[in-house]
PDB file of C-alpha atoms in Angstrom:
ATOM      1  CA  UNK O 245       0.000   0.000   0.000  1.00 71.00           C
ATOM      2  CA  UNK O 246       1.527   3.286  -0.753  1.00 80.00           C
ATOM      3  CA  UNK O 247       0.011   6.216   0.922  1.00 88.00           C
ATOM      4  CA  UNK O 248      -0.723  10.442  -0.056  1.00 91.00           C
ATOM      5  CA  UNK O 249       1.834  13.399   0.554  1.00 93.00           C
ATOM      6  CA  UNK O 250      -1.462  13.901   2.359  1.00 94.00           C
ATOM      7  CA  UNK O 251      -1.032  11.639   4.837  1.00 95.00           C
ATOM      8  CA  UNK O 252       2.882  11.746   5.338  1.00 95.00           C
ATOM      9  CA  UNK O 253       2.670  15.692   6.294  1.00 96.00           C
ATOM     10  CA  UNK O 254      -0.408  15.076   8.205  1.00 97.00           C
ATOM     11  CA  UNK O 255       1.605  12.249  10.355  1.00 96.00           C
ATOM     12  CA  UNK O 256       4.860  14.340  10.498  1.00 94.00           C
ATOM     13  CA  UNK O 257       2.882  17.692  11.765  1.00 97.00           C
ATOM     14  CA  UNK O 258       1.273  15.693  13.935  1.00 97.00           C
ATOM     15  CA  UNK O 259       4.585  14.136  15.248  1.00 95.00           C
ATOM     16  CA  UNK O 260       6.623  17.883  15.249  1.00 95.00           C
ATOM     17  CA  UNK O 261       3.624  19.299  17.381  1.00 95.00           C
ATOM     18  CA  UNK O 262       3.560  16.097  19.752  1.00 94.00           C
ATOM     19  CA  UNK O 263       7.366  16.466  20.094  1.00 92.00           C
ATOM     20  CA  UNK O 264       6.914  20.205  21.111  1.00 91.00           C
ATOM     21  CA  UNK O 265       5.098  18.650  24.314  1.00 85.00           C
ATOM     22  CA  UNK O 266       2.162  21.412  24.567  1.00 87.00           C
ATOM     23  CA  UNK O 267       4.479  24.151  22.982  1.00 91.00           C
ATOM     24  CA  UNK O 268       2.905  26.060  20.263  1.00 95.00           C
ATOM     25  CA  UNK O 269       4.019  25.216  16.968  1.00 95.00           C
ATOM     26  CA  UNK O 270       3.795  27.173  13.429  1.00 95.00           C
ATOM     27  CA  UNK O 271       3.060  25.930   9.986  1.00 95.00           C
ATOM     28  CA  UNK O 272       6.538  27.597   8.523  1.00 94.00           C
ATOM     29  CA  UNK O 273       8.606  25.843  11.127  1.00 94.00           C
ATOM     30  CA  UNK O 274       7.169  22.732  10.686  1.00 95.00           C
ATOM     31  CA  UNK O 275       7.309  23.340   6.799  1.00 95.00           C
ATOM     32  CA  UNK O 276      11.095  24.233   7.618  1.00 93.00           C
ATOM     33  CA  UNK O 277      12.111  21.085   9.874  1.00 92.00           C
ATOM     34  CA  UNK O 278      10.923  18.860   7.141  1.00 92.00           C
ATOM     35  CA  UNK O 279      11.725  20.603   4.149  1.00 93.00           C
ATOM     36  CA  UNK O 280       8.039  20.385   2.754  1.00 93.00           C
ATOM     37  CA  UNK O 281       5.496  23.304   1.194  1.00 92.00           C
ATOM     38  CA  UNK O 282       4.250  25.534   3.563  1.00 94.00           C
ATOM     39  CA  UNK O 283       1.257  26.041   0.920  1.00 94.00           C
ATOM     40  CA  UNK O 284       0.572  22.753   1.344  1.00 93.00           C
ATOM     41  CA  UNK O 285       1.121  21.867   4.732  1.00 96.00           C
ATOM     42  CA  UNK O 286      -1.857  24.648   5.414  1.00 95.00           C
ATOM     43  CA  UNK O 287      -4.288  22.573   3.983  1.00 96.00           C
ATOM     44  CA  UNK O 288      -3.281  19.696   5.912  1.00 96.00           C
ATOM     45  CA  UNK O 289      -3.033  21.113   9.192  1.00 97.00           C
ATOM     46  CA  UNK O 290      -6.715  23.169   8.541  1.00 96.00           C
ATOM     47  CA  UNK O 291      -8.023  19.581   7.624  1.00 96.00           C
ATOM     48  CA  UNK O 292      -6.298  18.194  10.854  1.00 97.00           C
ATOM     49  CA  UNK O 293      -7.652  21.134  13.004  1.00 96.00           C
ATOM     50  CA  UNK O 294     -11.197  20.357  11.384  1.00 96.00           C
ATOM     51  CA  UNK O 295     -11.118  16.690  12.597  1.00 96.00           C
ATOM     52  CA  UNK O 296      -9.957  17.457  15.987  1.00 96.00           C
ATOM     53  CA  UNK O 297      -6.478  16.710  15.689  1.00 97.00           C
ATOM     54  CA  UNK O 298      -5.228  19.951  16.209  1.00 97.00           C
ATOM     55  CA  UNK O 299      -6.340  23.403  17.898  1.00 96.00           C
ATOM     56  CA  UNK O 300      -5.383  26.209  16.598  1.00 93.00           C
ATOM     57  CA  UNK O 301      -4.625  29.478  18.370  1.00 91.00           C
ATOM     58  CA  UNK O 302      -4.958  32.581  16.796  1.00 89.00           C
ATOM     59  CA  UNK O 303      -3.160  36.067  17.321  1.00 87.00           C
ATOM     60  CA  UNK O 304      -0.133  36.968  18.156  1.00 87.00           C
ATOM     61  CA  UNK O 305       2.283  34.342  19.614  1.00 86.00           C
ATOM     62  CA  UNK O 306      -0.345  31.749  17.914  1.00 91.00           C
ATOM     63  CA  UNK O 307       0.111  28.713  16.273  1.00 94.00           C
ATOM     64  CA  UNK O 308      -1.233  24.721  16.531  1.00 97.00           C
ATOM     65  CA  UNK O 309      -1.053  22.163  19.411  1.00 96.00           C
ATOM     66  CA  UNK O 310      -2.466  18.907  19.554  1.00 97.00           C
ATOM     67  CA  UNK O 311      -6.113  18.732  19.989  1.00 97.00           C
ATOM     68  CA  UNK O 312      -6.340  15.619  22.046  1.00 96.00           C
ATOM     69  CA  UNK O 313      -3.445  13.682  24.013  1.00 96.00           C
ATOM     70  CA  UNK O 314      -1.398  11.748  22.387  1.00 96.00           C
ATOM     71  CA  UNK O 315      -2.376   8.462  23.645  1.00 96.00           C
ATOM     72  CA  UNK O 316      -6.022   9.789  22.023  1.00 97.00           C
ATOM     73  CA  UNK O 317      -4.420   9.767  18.127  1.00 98.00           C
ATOM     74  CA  UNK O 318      -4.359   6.189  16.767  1.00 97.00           C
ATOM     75  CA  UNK O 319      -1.724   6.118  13.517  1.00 97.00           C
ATOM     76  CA  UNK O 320      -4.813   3.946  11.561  1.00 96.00           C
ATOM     77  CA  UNK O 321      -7.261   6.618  12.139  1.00 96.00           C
ATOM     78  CA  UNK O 322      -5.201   8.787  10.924  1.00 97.00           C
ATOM     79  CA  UNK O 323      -4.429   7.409   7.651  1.00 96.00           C
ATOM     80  CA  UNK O 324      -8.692   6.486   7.308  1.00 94.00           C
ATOM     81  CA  UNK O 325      -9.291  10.327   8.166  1.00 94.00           C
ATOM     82  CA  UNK O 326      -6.383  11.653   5.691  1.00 94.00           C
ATOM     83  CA  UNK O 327      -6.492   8.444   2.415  1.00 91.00           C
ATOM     84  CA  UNK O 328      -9.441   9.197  -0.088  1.00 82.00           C
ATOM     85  CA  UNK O 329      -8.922   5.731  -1.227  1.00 78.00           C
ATOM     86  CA  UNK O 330      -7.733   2.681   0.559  1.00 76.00           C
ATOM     87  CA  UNK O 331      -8.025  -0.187  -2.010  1.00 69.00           C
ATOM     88  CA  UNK O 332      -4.943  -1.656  -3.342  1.00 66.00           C
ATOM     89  CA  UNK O 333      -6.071  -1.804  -6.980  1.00 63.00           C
ATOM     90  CA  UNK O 334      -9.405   0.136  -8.551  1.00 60.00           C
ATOM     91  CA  UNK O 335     -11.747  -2.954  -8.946  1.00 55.00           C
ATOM     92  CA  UNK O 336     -11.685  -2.890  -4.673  1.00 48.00           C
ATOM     93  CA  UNK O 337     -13.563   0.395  -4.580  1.00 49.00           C
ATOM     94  CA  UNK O 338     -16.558  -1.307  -6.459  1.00 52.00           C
ATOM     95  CA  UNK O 339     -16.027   1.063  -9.509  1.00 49.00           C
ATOM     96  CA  UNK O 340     -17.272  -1.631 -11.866  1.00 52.00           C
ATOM     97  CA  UNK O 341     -17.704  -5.271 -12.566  1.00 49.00           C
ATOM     98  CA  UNK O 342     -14.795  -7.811 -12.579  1.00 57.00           C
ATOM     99  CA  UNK O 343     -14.489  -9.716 -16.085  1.00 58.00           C
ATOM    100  CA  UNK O 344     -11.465 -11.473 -14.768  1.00 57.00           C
ATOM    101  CA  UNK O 345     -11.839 -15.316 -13.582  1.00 55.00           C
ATOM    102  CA  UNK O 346     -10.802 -15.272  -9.713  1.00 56.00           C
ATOM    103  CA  UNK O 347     -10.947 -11.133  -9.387  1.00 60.00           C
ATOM    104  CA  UNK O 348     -13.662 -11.855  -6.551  1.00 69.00           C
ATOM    105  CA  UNK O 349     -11.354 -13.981  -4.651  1.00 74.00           C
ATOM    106  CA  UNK O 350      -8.183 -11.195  -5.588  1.00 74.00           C
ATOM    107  CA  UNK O 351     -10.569  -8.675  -4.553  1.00 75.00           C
ATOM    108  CA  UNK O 352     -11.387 -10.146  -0.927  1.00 79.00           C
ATOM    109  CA  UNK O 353      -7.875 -11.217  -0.299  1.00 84.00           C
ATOM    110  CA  UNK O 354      -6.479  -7.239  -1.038  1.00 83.00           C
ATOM    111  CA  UNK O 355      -9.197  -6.112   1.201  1.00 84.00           C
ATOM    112  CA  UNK O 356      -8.069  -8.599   3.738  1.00 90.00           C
ATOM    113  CA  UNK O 357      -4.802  -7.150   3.402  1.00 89.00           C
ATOM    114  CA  UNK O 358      -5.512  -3.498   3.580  1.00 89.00           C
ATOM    115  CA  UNK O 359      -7.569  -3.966   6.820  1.00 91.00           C
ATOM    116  CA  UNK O 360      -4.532  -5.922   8.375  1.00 93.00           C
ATOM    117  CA  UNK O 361      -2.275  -3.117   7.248  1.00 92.00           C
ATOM    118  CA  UNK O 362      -5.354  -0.810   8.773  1.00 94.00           C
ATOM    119  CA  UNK O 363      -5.411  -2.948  12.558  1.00 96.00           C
ATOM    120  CA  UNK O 364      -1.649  -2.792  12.707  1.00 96.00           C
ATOM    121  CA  UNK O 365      -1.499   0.825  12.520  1.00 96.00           C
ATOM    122  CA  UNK O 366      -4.133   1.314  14.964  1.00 97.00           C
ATOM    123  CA  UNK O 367      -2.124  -0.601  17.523  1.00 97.00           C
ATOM    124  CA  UNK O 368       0.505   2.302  17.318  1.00 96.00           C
ATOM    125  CA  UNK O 369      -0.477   5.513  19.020  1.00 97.00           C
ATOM    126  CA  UNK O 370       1.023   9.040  18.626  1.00 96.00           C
ATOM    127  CA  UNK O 371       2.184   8.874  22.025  1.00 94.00           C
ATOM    128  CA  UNK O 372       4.022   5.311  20.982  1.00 94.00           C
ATOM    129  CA  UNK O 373       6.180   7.411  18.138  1.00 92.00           C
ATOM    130  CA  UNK O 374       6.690  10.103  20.485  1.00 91.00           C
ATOM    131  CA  UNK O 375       8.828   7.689  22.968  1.00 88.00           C
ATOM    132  CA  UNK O 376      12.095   8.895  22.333  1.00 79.00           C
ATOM    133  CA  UNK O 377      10.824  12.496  22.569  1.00 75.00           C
ATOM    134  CA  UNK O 378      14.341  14.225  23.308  1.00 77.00           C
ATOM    135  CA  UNK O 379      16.403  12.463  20.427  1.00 81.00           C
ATOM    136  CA  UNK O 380      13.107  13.312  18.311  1.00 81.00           C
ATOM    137  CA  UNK O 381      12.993  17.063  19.535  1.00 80.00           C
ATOM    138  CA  UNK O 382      16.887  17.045  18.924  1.00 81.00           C
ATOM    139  CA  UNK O 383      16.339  15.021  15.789  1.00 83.00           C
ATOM    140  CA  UNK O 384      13.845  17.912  14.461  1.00 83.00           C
ATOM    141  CA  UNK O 385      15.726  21.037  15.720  1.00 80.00           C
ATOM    142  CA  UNK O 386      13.184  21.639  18.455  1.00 84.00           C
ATOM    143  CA  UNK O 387      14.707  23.474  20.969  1.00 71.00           C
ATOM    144  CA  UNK O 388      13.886  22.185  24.846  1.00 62.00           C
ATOM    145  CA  UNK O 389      11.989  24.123  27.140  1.00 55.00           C
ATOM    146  CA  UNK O 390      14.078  26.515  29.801  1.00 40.00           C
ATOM    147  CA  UNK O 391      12.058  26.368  33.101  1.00 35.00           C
TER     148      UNK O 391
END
């Protein structure tokens, strides 16, 4: 299965603003860290915002946070909320009618597949890629908190 720009920004945003640890975080330095469009990454994080991911705070000294803990964000929900289209190969999506002897049996094993690929990725949390949070922080040039 080969997933969206989509959902690669949406699961590295969501990973910078989990390594920030409650820190605000901005679109351009996110955009920066990873080398990616800020243009882009806009649309991603408004889409994230809209499902609850992320809160955004406006005004000055604004930016995003997570929206729920970390523990709360399954990977697999996630990539459902973020993919358009999950099936493996065209026929899966019920587009049309399969001419091809054994397509039914093709067809139910690629589902089987993709909602394998789906229940492994709901057994990893946010909070589970977040573990080594100070290597990650150092890994993305996020500077630790002075208290």
């Amino acid at each position: 299965m080969r997933l969206t720009l989509w959902t690669d920004y949406a699961l590295r945003t969501l990973i910078y603003v989990g390594a920030k640890d409650g820190r605000l975080s901005t679109i351009a330095e996110i955009a920066e860290s990873f080398d990616i469009s800020k243009t882009h990454l806009m649309k991603v994080v408004n889409k994230l915002a809209q499902q609850g991911y992320l809160e955004s705070v406006r005004g000055k000294g604004g930016g995003i946070k997570l929206g729920r803990p970390p523990a709360r964000i399954t990977v697999g929900a996630v990539v459902r909320e973020t993919e358009d289209d999950l099936a493996v190969i065209g026929c899966l999506a019920g587009a049309g009618f399969c001419r091809i002897e054994g397509c039914c049996v093709l067809r139910g094993a690629l589902r089987k597949a993709t909602s394998a690929f789906l229940e492994t990725l709901d057994g990893y949390t946010l909070a589970d890629l977040l573990v080594p949070r100070e290597r990650l922080a150092s890994l993305l040039g996020i500077a630790s908190e002075v208290v």
